[in-house]
Amino acid sequence: MENLSKKVRSKKLNTRVDLTAMVSVSFLLIIFFMVTIELAKPKMMNYYLPNCYDEVHDIGCNKPDENRILTLLLDENDKMISYMGILESPIQMPKQIKYGKSGIRQELLDKNRKVHEYSANMGRPQIGVTVIIKPSNKCNFKNLVDILDELQITGIKSFSIVDYYTPEETKLLALK
């Protein structure tokens, strides 16, 4: 009878959960998502729009001064032709320019300086040259990126990339 009066008690086990591995996995996931979010952000150049300084909005923005326009025609085999103004009556006759420091970079610096002098005489020294880049269908992407890099180096912020060639520009590229 003695045994019956003693109740058999089950042995309680200590239940303890080790969360060390779960914390490590959590930190790895947080780091992974932080890195992927940072890599997903677009990396690009700043895009500057030309300002309208004229009192008459139509003249200042829609009809820019041809003394401030430099057009660059890009074609295959690293061929680049530049002219200043409008092709029918250019301020600078079309000429072929090479890529690089002594070629297009020097041309951009010279034209920008001349346009700043011209603008200062007109009472607006802050206005620089506006570059119109016209890559042909045969132009490679590297040449376009090189021109954008040269614009960034020379500090020219007013530019446009246009994919339309006038018939006169097409003839000009075919001649030279």
Backbone as a printed PyTorch tensor [residue, N CA C, xyz], in Angstrom:
tensor([[[  0.7850,  -1.1730,   0.0000],
         [  0.0000,   0.0000,   0.0000],
         [  0.8450,   1.2620,   0.0000]],

        [[  2.0050,   1.0670,   0.4070],
         [  2.8800,   2.2280,   0.4310],
         [  3.1010,   2.8010,  -0.9390]],

        [[  3.2390,   1.9580,  -1.8910],
         [  3.5130,   2.4140,  -3.2550],
         [  2.3060,   3.1310,  -3.8440]],

        [[  1.1670,   2.7450,  -3.4480],
         [ -0.0090,   3.3670,  -3.9980],
         [ -0.1890,   4.7850,  -3.4860]],

        [[  0.2680,   5.0370,  -2.2890],
         [  0.1060,   6.3790,  -1.7720],
         [  1.0770,   7.3520,  -2.4280]],

        [[  2.1580,   6.8700,  -2.8930],
         [  3.0940,   7.7480,  -3.6000],
         [  2.6350,   7.8840,  -5.0390]],

        [[  2.4490,   9.0950,  -5.4470],
         [  2.0520,   9.3380,  -6.8330],
         [  3.3010,   9.4460,  -7.6950]],

        [[  3.1950,   8.8980,  -8.8180],
         [  4.3220,   8.9440,  -9.7470],
         [  4.2370,  10.2810, -10.4970]],

        [[  5.2520,  10.9840, -10.3350],
         [  5.3000,  12.2740, -11.0270],
         [  6.2340,  12.1720, -12.2220]],

        [[  5.7850,  12.7430, -13.2970],
         [  6.6530,  12.7220, -14.4750],
         [  7.7240,  13.7940, -14.3430]],

        [[  8.8290,  13.5010, -14.9220],
         [  9.9540,  14.4180, -14.8500],
         [  9.7520,  15.5270, -15.8660]],

        [[  9.7580,  16.7650, -15.4080],
         [  9.5760,  17.9010, -16.3170],
         [ 10.9090,  18.2440, -16.9470]],

        [[ 10.8820,  18.3320, -18.2860],
         [ 12.0950,  18.7020, -19.0150],
         [ 12.1220,  20.2190, -19.1950]],

        [[ 13.2890,  20.7480, -19.1690],
         [ 13.4830,  22.1840, -19.3740],
         [ 13.3820,  22.4700, -20.8790]],

        [[ 12.3760,  23.2060, -21.3250],
         [ 12.2340,  23.5260, -22.7420],
         [ 12.8210,  24.9130, -22.9840]],

        [[ 13.8660,  24.9260, -23.7330],
         [ 14.5460,  26.1770, -24.0220],
         [ 14.8620,  26.1970, -25.5110]],

        [[ 14.5020,  27.2910, -26.1970],
         [ 14.7370,  27.4040, -27.6340],
         [ 15.9550,  28.2880, -27.8560]],

        [[ 16.8750,  27.7990, -28.6560],
         [ 18.0820,  28.5650, -28.9670],
         [ 17.8160,  29.3700, -30.2420]],

        [[ 17.7830,  30.6990, -30.1300],
         [ 17.4620,  31.5750, -31.2550],
         [ 18.6970,  32.1570, -31.9440]],

        [[ 19.8580,  31.6810, -31.6340],
         [ 21.0840,  32.2200, -32.2140],
         [ 21.0840,  32.0920, -33.7330]],

        [[ 20.7340,  30.9460, -34.2380],
         [ 20.7260,  30.7380, -35.6910],
         [ 19.6740,  31.6080, -36.3660]],

        [[ 18.5430,  31.7990, -35.7440],
         [ 17.4830,  32.6230, -36.3180],
         [ 17.9000,  34.0900, -36.3760]],

        [[ 18.6120,  34.5830, -35.4000],
         [ 19.1050,  35.9600, -35.4020],
         [ 20.1200,  36.1460, -36.5250]],

        [[ 20.9820,  35.1720, -36.7080],
         [ 21.9760,  35.2600, -37.7900],
         [ 21.3090,  35.3170, -39.1580]],

        [[ 20.3280,  34.4670, -39.3640],
         [ 19.6000,  34.4630, -40.6410],
         [ 18.8670,  35.7820, -40.8390]],

        [[ 18.3020,  36.3410, -39.7950],
         [ 17.5930,  37.6160, -39.9000],
         [ 18.5360,  38.7320, -40.3350]],

        [[ 19.7120,  38.7880, -39.7190],
         [ 20.6800,  39.8200, -40.1120],
         [ 21.1560,  39.6330, -41.5470]],

        [[ 21.3540,  38.4060, -41.9690],
         [ 21.7500,  38.1630, -43.3580],
         [ 20.6690,  38.6240, -44.3340]],

        [[ 19.4090,  38.3570, -44.0050],
         [ 18.3100,  38.8110, -44.8680],
         [ 18.2170,  40.3270, -44.9060]],

        [[ 18.3950,  40.9830, -43.7740],
         [ 18.3470,  42.4540, -43.7440],
         [ 19.4570,  43.0370, -44.6030]],

        [[ 20.6650,  42.5000, -44.4710],
         [ 21.7920,  42.9920, -45.2770],
         [ 21.5410,  42.7370, -46.7550]],

        [[ 21.0250,  41.5580, -47.0910],
         [ 20.7370,  41.2420, -48.4880],
         [ 19.7470,  42.2350, -49.0900]],

        [[ 18.6680,  42.5370, -48.3900],
         [ 17.6660,  43.4520, -48.9240],
         [ 18.1870,  44.8840, -48.9950]],

        [[ 19.0080,  45.2880, -48.0540],
         [ 19.5940,  46.6370, -48.1150],
         [ 20.5030,  46.7830, -49.3330]],

        [[ 21.3090,  45.7690, -49.6060],
         [ 22.2170,  45.8190, -50.7610],
         [ 21.4320,  45.8030, -52.0650]],

        [[ 20.4240,  44.9490, -52.1740],
         [ 19.6650,  44.8910, -53.4230],
         [ 18.8780,  46.1650, -53.6720]],

        [[ 18.3910,  46.8140, -52.6310],
         [ 17.6820,  48.0810, -52.8110],
         [ 18.6470,  49.1530, -53.3020]],

        [[ 19.8510,  49.1710, -52.7410],
         [ 20.8450,  50.1650, -53.1660],
         [ 21.2750,  49.9370, -54.6090]],

        [[ 21.4180,  48.7000, -55.0120],
         [ 21.8170,  48.4050, -56.3890],
         [ 20.6820,  48.6450, -57.3800]],

        [[ 19.4590,  48.6330, -56.9220],
         [ 18.3130,  48.8290, -57.8120],
         [ 18.0780,  50.3010, -58.1330]],

        [[ 18.7010,  51.2130, -57.3950],
         [ 18.5100,  52.6410, -57.6580],
         [ 19.1610,  52.9980, -58.9820]],

        [[ 18.4950,  53.7990, -59.8210],
         [ 19.0810,  54.1550, -61.1150],
         [ 20.2630,  55.1010, -60.9350]],

        [[ 21.3060,  54.8570, -61.7150],
         [ 22.4880,  55.7170, -61.7170],
         [ 22.5260,  56.4090, -63.0770]],

        [[ 22.4690,  57.7340, -63.0860],
         [ 22.4370,  58.4430, -64.3580],
         [ 22.9790,  59.8490, -64.1800]],

        [[ 23.1740,  60.5000, -65.3050],
         [ 23.6330,  61.8800, -65.2920],
         [ 22.4690,  62.8090, -64.9720]],

        [[ 22.7870,  63.9790, -64.4640],
         [ 21.7610,  64.9870, -64.2430],
         [ 21.2920,  65.5250, -65.5860]],

        [[ 20.0290,  65.8000, -65.6800],
         [ 19.4430,  66.3190, -66.9090],
         [ 19.0410,  67.7640, -66.6680]],

        [[ 19.6230,  68.6510, -67.4260],
         [ 19.3600,  70.0720, -67.2670],
         [ 18.4980,  70.5630, -68.4220]],

        [[ 17.4890,  71.3350, -68.1170],
         [ 16.6410,  71.9340, -69.1310],
         [ 17.0620,  73.3880, -69.3170]],

        [[ 17.0140,  73.8930, -70.5450],
         [ 17.3840,  75.2890, -70.7470],
         [ 16.3780,  76.2250, -70.0910]],

        [[ 16.8740,  77.3410, -69.6080],
         [ 16.0190,  78.3350, -68.9660],
         [ 15.5350,  79.3530, -69.9810]],

        [[ 14.4010,  79.9480, -69.7220],
         [ 13.8820,  81.0240, -70.5610],
         [ 14.1850,  82.3340, -69.8480]],

        [[ 15.0750,  83.1250, -70.4130],
         [ 15.4570,  84.3820, -69.7880],
         [ 14.7680,  85.5820, -70.4330]],

        [[ 14.2280,  85.3770, -71.6240],
         [ 13.6200,  86.4950, -72.3270],
         [ 12.2700,  86.8520, -71.7240]],

        [[ 11.9250,  88.1460, -71.8390],
         [ 10.6360,  88.5960, -71.3340],
         [  9.5080,  88.0580, -72.2000]],

        [[  9.7440,  87.9790, -73.5020],
         [  8.7450,  87.4480, -74.4230],
         [  8.9690,  85.9410, -74.5020]],

        [[  8.0370,  85.1750, -73.9700],
         [  8.2100,  83.7330, -73.8330],
         [  8.3860,  83.0520, -75.1940]],

        [[  7.6340,  83.4590, -76.1990],
         [  7.7090,  82.7940, -77.5020],
         [  9.0770,  82.9400, -78.1460]],

        [[  9.6780,  84.1000, -78.0460],
         [ 10.9660,  84.3220, -78.6930],
         [ 12.0770,  83.6110, -77.9240]],

        [[ 12.0520,  83.6630, -76.6080],
         [ 13.1360,  83.1300, -75.8050],
         [ 13.2290,  81.6180, -75.7920]],

        [[ 12.1140,  80.9320, -75.7790],
         [ 12.1480,  79.4810, -75.6240],
         [ 11.9540,  78.7320, -76.9330]],

        [[ 11.0580,  79.1900, -77.7630],
         [ 10.7430,  78.4460, -78.9700],
         [ 11.6390,  78.7890, -80.1520]],

        [[ 12.2160,  79.9540, -80.1600],
         [ 13.0790,  80.3700, -81.2630],
         [ 14.4170,  80.8200, -80.6800]],

        [[ 15.3050,  79.8650, -80.3830],
         [ 16.5740,  80.2450, -79.7630],
         [ 17.4720,  80.9900, -80.7430]],

        [[ 18.3830,  81.7460, -80.1910],
         [ 19.3310,  82.5300, -80.9670],
         [ 20.2940,  81.5850, -81.6800]],

        [[ 20.3880,  81.6780, -82.9960],
         [ 21.2610,  80.7770, -83.7540],
         [ 22.7380,  81.0080, -83.4570]],

        [[ 23.0830,  82.1310, -82.8500],
         [ 24.4680,  82.3690, -82.4490],
         [ 24.8690,  81.5250, -81.2480]],

        [[ 23.9110,  80.8670, -80.6240],
         [ 24.1760,  80.0440, -79.4490],
         [ 24.0270,  78.5440, -79.7250]],

        [[ 23.7480,  78.1480, -80.9430],
         [ 23.4640,  76.7450, -81.2560],
         [ 24.6630,  76.1090, -81.9510]],

        [[ 25.1630,  75.0220, -81.3610],
         [ 26.2120,  74.2060, -81.9760],
         [ 25.6050,  72.8370, -82.2390]],

        [[ 25.6490,  72.3930, -83.4920],
         [ 25.0770,  71.0990, -83.8620],
         [ 26.1990,  70.1260, -84.1450]],

        [[ 26.0810,  68.9180, -83.5860],
         [ 27.0520,  67.8450, -83.8080],
         [ 26.3450,  66.6860, -84.4930]],

        [[ 26.8160,  66.3360, -85.6760],
         [ 26.2840,  65.2050, -86.4230],
         [ 27.2170,  64.0220, -86.2120]],

        [[ 26.7010,  62.9260, -85.6770],
         [ 27.5040,  61.7350, -85.4050],
         [ 27.1650,  60.6650, -86.4260]],

        [[ 28.2130,  60.0430, -87.0000],
         [ 28.0050,  59.0160, -88.0050],
         [ 28.9300,  57.8350, -87.7160]],

        [[ 28.9090,  56.8590, -88.5890],
         [ 29.7120,  55.6510, -88.3790],
         [ 31.2080,  55.9610, -88.5040]],

        [[ 32.0260,  55.0300, -88.0550],
         [ 33.4890,  55.1170, -88.1060],
         [ 34.0240,  56.3630, -87.3930]],

        [[ 33.4490,  56.7030, -86.2590],
         [ 33.8830,  57.8420, -85.4360],
         [ 33.8750,  59.1620, -86.2020]],

        [[ 32.9820,  59.3040, -87.1400],
         [ 32.8730,  60.5340, -87.9320],
         [ 31.9440,  61.5010, -87.2160]],

        [[ 32.4380,  62.7460, -87.0690],
         [ 31.6370,  63.7720, -86.4110],
         [ 31.8180,  65.0800, -87.1680]],

        [[ 30.7010,  65.7290, -87.4720],
         [ 30.7100,  67.0190, -88.1680],
         [ 29.9940,  68.0240, -87.2770]],

        [[ 30.5830,  69.1990, -87.1590],
         [ 29.9540,  70.2450, -86.3480],
         [ 29.7580,  71.4980, -87.1870]],

        [[ 28.7200,  72.2340, -86.8570],
         [ 28.5100,  73.5550, -87.4470],
         [ 27.7560,  74.4010, -86.4380]],

        [[ 27.9100,  75.7040, -86.5950],
         [ 27.2980,  76.6530, -85.6630],
         [ 26.1760,  77.3730, -86.3880]],

        [[ 25.0220,  77.4920, -85.7540],
         [ 23.8860,  78.1890, -86.3450],
         [ 22.9770,  77.2460, -87.0900]],

        [[ 22.3830,  77.7600, -88.1590],
         [ 21.4660,  76.9820, -88.9950],
         [ 22.2160,  76.5890, -90.2580]],

        [[ 22.0250,  75.3650, -90.7360],
         [ 22.8100,  74.8310, -91.8410],
         [ 22.6230,  75.6210, -93.1310]],

        [[ 21.4320,  76.1910, -93.3670],
         [ 21.2000,  76.9620, -94.5940],
         [ 22.0600,  78.2230, -94.6290]],

        [[ 22.2880,  78.8320, -93.4760],
         [ 23.1480,  80.0230, -93.3780],
         [ 23.9770,  79.9100, -92.0970]],

        [[ 24.9910,  79.0340, -92.1040],
         [ 25.7230,  78.7680, -90.8700],
         [ 26.6400,  79.9240, -90.4610]],

        [[ 26.8010,  80.0800, -89.1740],
         [ 27.7470,  81.0510, -88.6330],
         [ 29.1500,  80.4840, -88.7520]],

        [[ 29.2890,  79.1990, -88.5290],
         [ 30.5410,  78.4800, -88.7640],
         [ 30.2300,  77.3830, -89.7720]],

        [[ 31.0130,  77.3070, -90.8160],
         [ 30.7950,  76.2900, -91.8420],
         [ 30.9990,  74.8940, -91.2520]],

        [[ 30.3020,  73.8930, -91.7750],
         [ 30.4630,  72.5310, -91.2670],
         [ 31.9030,  72.0440, -91.4240]],

        [[ 32.4000,  71.3970, -90.3800],
         [ 33.7490,  70.8360, -90.4310],
         [ 33.7790,  69.5400, -89.6450]],

        [[ 34.6930,  68.6660, -90.0400],
         [ 34.8270,  67.3820, -89.3690],
         [ 35.7600,  67.5460, -88.1720]],

        [[ 35.3690,  66.9700, -87.0460],
         [ 36.1250,  67.0780, -85.7980],
         [ 36.4110,  65.6800, -85.2820]],

        [[ 37.5440,  65.5380, -84.6130],
         [ 37.9090,  64.2580, -84.0110],
         [ 37.4720,  64.2410, -82.5480]],

        [[ 37.3540,  63.0580, -82.0150],
         [ 37.0410,  62.8830, -80.6030],
         [ 38.3040,  63.1270, -79.7860]],

        [[ 38.1400,  63.4860, -78.5280],
         [ 39.2720,  63.6100, -77.6350],
         [ 39.4950,  65.0150, -77.1260]],

        [[ 40.5680,  65.1440, -76.3540],
         [ 40.8780,  66.3910, -75.6530],
         [ 41.1970,  67.5310, -76.6120]],

        [[ 41.9840,  67.2500, -77.6340],
         [ 42.3740,  68.3120, -78.5740],
         [ 41.3380,  68.5040, -79.6860]],

        [[ 40.3600,  67.6250, -79.7800],
         [ 39.3430,  67.7260, -80.8190],
         [ 38.0700,  68.3720, -80.3210]],

        [[ 37.1030,  67.5320, -79.9770],
         [ 35.7710,  68.0250, -79.6150],
         [ 35.7750,  68.7920, -78.2990]],

        [[ 36.6080,  68.3790, -77.3460],
         [ 36.6210,  69.0980, -76.0670],
         [ 37.0760,  70.5370, -76.2500]],

        [[ 38.1490,  70.7320, -77.0390],
         [ 38.6370,  72.0920, -77.2890],
         [ 37.6060,  72.9080, -78.0600]],

        [[ 36.9270,  72.2700, -79.0000],
         [ 35.8800,  72.9420, -79.7670],
         [ 34.7350,  73.3910, -78.8500]],

        [[ 34.3150,  72.5190, -77.9530],
         [ 33.2330,  72.8730, -77.0260],
         [ 33.6470,  74.0070, -76.0960]],

        [[ 34.8760,  73.9580, -75.5930],
         [ 35.3520,  75.0270, -74.7090],
         [ 35.4210,  76.3600, -75.4410]],

        [[ 35.9390,  76.3500, -76.6810],
         [ 36.0410,  77.5870, -77.4620],
         [ 34.6660,  78.1660, -77.7700]],

        [[ 33.7500,  77.3130, -78.2280],
         [ 32.4060,  77.7950, -78.5760],
         [ 31.6640,  78.3080, -77.3490]],

        [[ 31.8120,  77.6300, -76.2290],
         [ 31.1340,  78.0630, -75.0100],
         [ 31.6770,  79.4140, -74.5530]],

        [[ 32.9900,  79.5960, -74.6520],
         [ 33.5910,  80.8850, -74.2750],
         [ 33.0910,  81.9960, -75.1940]],

        [[ 33.0440,  81.7390, -76.5020],
         [ 32.5740,  82.7530, -77.4530],
         [ 31.0920,  83.0900, -77.2240]],

        [[ 30.2980,  82.0960, -76.9260],
         [ 28.8720,  82.3440, -76.6890],
         [ 28.6790,  83.1190, -75.3890]],

        [[ 29.4870,  82.8300, -74.3740],
         [ 29.4080,  83.6110, -73.1310],
         [ 29.7860,  85.0680, -73.3830]],

        [[ 30.8040,  85.3110, -74.2250],
         [ 31.1720,  86.6900, -74.5720],
         [ 30.0380,  87.3660, -75.3320]],

        [[ 29.4500,  86.6370, -76.2870],
         [ 28.3270,  87.1660, -77.0630],
         [ 27.1490,  87.4870, -76.1410]],

        [[ 26.8520,  86.5780, -75.2090],
         [ 25.7340,  86.7820, -74.2870],
         [ 25.9920,  87.9490, -73.3430]],

        [[ 27.2540,  88.1070, -72.9290],
         [ 27.5870,  89.2310, -72.0440],
         [ 27.3620,  90.5520, -72.7630]],

        [[ 27.6800,  90.6110, -74.0610],
         [ 27.4230,  91.8260, -74.8510],
         [ 25.9310,  92.0900, -75.0060]],

        [[ 25.1270,  91.0260, -74.9660],
         [ 23.6700,  91.1680, -75.0790],
         [ 23.0260,  91.4280, -73.7140]],

        [[ 23.8360,  91.4270, -72.6520],
         [ 23.3140,  91.7050, -71.3160],
         [ 22.9320,  90.4820, -70.5170]],

        [[ 23.2910,  89.2900, -70.9790],
         [ 22.9630,  88.0430, -70.2770],
         [ 24.1860,  87.1220, -70.2590]],

        [[ 25.1510,  87.3840, -69.3970],
         [ 26.3850,  86.5880, -69.4160],
         [ 26.2250,  85.1480, -68.9330]],

        [[ 25.1380,  84.8140, -68.3060],
         [ 24.9690,  83.4680, -67.7720],
         [ 24.5730,  82.4420, -68.8280]],

        [[ 24.2000,  82.8710, -70.0180],
         [ 23.7250,  81.9500, -71.0480],
         [ 24.9160,  81.4410, -71.8590]],

        [[ 25.0380,  80.1150, -71.9360],
         [ 26.1180,  79.4970, -72.7010],
         [ 25.6020,  78.8700, -73.9770]],

        [[ 26.4440,  78.0490, -74.5720],
         [ 26.1170,  77.3960, -75.8330],
         [ 25.0810,  76.2920, -75.5990]],

        [[ 24.2150,  76.0890, -76.5980],
         [ 23.2720,  74.9720, -76.5970],
         [ 23.7340,  74.0000, -77.6750]],

        [[ 23.9970,  72.7670, -77.2720],
         [ 24.5180,  71.7570, -78.1900],
         [ 23.3780,  70.8300, -78.6040]],

        [[ 23.2300,  70.6510, -79.9140],
         [ 22.2570,  69.7040, -80.4500],
         [ 23.0490,  68.5250, -80.9910]],

        [[ 22.8190,  67.3500, -80.4140],
         [ 23.5260,  66.1340, -80.8110],
         [ 22.5880,  65.3240, -81.6890]],

        [[ 23.0600,  64.9890, -82.8810],
         [ 22.2390,  64.2190, -83.8190],
         [ 22.9870,  62.9460, -84.2200]],

        [[ 22.7660,  61.8510, -83.4850],
         [ 23.4110,  60.5910, -83.8790],
         [ 22.6440,  59.9280, -85.0190]],

        [[ 23.3780,  59.4350, -86.0040],
         [ 22.7230,  58.7370, -87.1110],
         [ 22.4080,  57.3090, -86.6910]],

        [[ 21.6950,  56.5890, -87.5430],
         [ 21.3770,  55.1910, -87.2550],
         [ 22.6240,  54.3230, -87.2820]],

        [[ 23.6600,  54.7750, -87.9830],
         [ 24.9010,  54.0080, -88.0920],
         [ 25.8910,  54.3430, -86.9890]],

        [[ 25.6100,  55.3640, -86.2150],
         [ 26.4970,  55.7870, -85.1320],
         [ 26.4620,  54.7500, -84.0040]],

        [[ 27.6350,  54.4730, -83.4290],
         [ 27.6340,  53.5180, -82.3130],
         [ 27.3650,  54.2420, -81.0000]],

        [[ 26.9550,  53.4880, -80.0080],
         [ 26.5460,  54.0470, -78.7160],
         [ 27.7210,  54.6810, -77.9830]],

        [[ 28.9170,  54.1500, -78.1760],
         [ 30.1180,  54.6780, -77.5110],
         [ 30.3510,  56.1380, -77.8900]],

        [[ 30.1490,  56.4800, -79.1590],
         [ 30.3550,  57.8620, -79.5880],
         [ 29.3760,  58.8220, -78.9140]],

        [[ 28.1430,  58.3970, -78.7540],
         [ 27.1550,  59.2280, -78.0740],
         [ 27.5280,  59.4210, -76.6030]],

        [[ 27.9690,  58.3660, -75.9560],
         [ 28.3860,  58.4650, -74.5570],
         [ 29.6230,  59.3500, -74.4280]],

        [[ 30.5520,  59.2480, -75.3970],
         [ 31.7430,  60.1040, -75.3740],
         [ 31.3660,  61.5800, -75.4560]],

        [[ 30.4030,  61.9230, -76.3020],
         [ 29.9690,  63.3180, -76.4210],
         [ 29.3200,  63.7790, -75.1210]],

        [[ 28.4910,  62.9410, -74.5200],
         [ 27.8630,  63.3030, -73.2460],
         [ 28.9160,  63.4860, -72.1550]],

        [[ 29.9510,  62.6640, -72.1650],
         [ 31.0470,  62.8420, -71.2060],
         [ 31.7690,  64.1580, -71.4340]],

        [[ 32.0100,  64.5140, -72.6940],
         [ 32.6880,  65.7790, -73.0020],
         [ 31.8340,  66.9730, -72.5580]],

        [[ 30.5320,  66.8810, -72.7200],
         [ 29.6540,  67.9530, -72.2480],
         [ 29.7280,  68.0850, -70.7290]],

        [[ 29.7990,  66.9560, -70.0460],
         [ 29.9110,  66.9720, -68.5880],
         [ 31.2490,  67.5770, -68.1620]],

        [[ 32.3210,  67.2300, -68.8530],
         [ 33.6580,  67.7370, -68.5220],
         [ 33.7410,  69.2400, -68.7560]],

        [[ 33.1820,  69.7040, -69.8680],
         [ 33.2780,  71.1250, -70.2020],
         [ 32.2590,  71.9790, -69.4510]],

        [[ 31.3090,  71.3560, -68.7750],
         [ 30.3390,  72.1040, -67.9790],
         [ 29.1830,  72.6640, -68.7820]],

        [[ 28.9720,  72.1640, -69.9690],
         [ 27.8370,  72.6120, -70.7950],
         [ 26.6000,  71.8310, -70.3530]],

        [[ 25.6040,  72.5680, -69.8820],
         [ 24.4170,  71.9290, -69.3160],
         [ 23.2160,  71.9660, -70.2540]],

        [[ 23.2880,  72.7500, -71.2890],
         [ 22.1560,  72.8810, -72.1930],
         [ 22.4550,  72.1040, -73.4730]],

        [[ 21.8280,  70.9410, -73.5930],
         [ 22.0300,  70.1140, -74.7860],
         [ 20.7700,  69.3060, -75.0490]],

        [[ 20.7040,  68.7910, -76.2630],
         [ 19.5660,  67.9850, -76.6570],
         [ 20.0420,  66.8990, -77.6150]],

        [[ 19.4490,  65.7240, -77.5110],
         [ 19.7410,  64.6250, -78.4280],
         [ 18.5360,  64.4800, -79.3400]],

        [[ 18.7760,  64.6450, -80.6310],
         [ 17.7020,  64.6410, -81.6220],
         [ 17.9830,  63.5300, -82.6220]],

        [[ 16.9830,  62.7570, -82.9600],
         [ 17.1910,  61.6620, -83.9120],
         [ 16.6830,  61.9850, -85.3110]],

        [[ 16.4420,  63.2500, -85.5790],
         [ 15.9310,  63.6550, -86.8890],
         [ 17.0160,  64.3930, -87.6650]],

        [[ 17.2500,  63.9810, -88.8890],
         [ 18.1860,  64.6470, -89.7880],
         [ 17.3960,  65.3770, -90.8720]],

        [[ 17.7940,  66.6150, -91.1510],
         [ 17.2100,  67.3180, -92.2900],
         [ 17.8180,  66.7430, -93.5650]],

        [[ 17.1810,  66.9240, -94.7100],
         [ 17.7770,  66.4330, -95.9560],
         [ 19.1630,  67.0350, -96.2190]],

        [[ 19.3660,  68.2990, -95.8450],
         [ 20.6700,  68.9330, -96.0500],
         [ 21.7410,  68.2630, -95.1890]],

        [[ 21.3810,  67.9030, -93.9600],
         [ 22.3500,  67.2180, -93.0860],
         [ 22.6690,  65.8210, -93.5880]],

        [[ 21.6880,  65.1310, -94.1520],
         [ 21.9320,  63.8160, -94.7210],
         [ 22.8880,  63.9180, -95.9030]],

        [[ 22.7100,  64.9310, -96.7290],
         [ 23.6240,  65.1380, -97.8620],
         [ 25.0290,  65.4830, -97.3720]],

        [[ 25.0950,  66.2750, -96.3140],
         [ 26.3980,  66.6690, -95.7410],
         [ 27.1570,  65.4470, -95.2320]],

        [[ 26.4810,  64.5340, -94.5700],
         [ 27.1320,  63.3270, -94.0910],
         [ 27.5560,  62.4230, -95.2460]],

        [[ 26.7980,  62.4070, -96.3170],
         [ 27.1310,  61.5560, -97.4590],
         [ 28.3400,  62.1020, -98.2260]],

        [[ 28.5220,  63.4360, -98.2200],
         [ 29.6290,  64.0380, -98.9620],
         [ 30.9810,  63.7680, -98.3320]],

        [[ 31.0760,  63.9750, -97.0460],
         [ 32.4000,  63.9370, -96.4130],
         [ 32.7570,  62.5700, -95.9230]]])
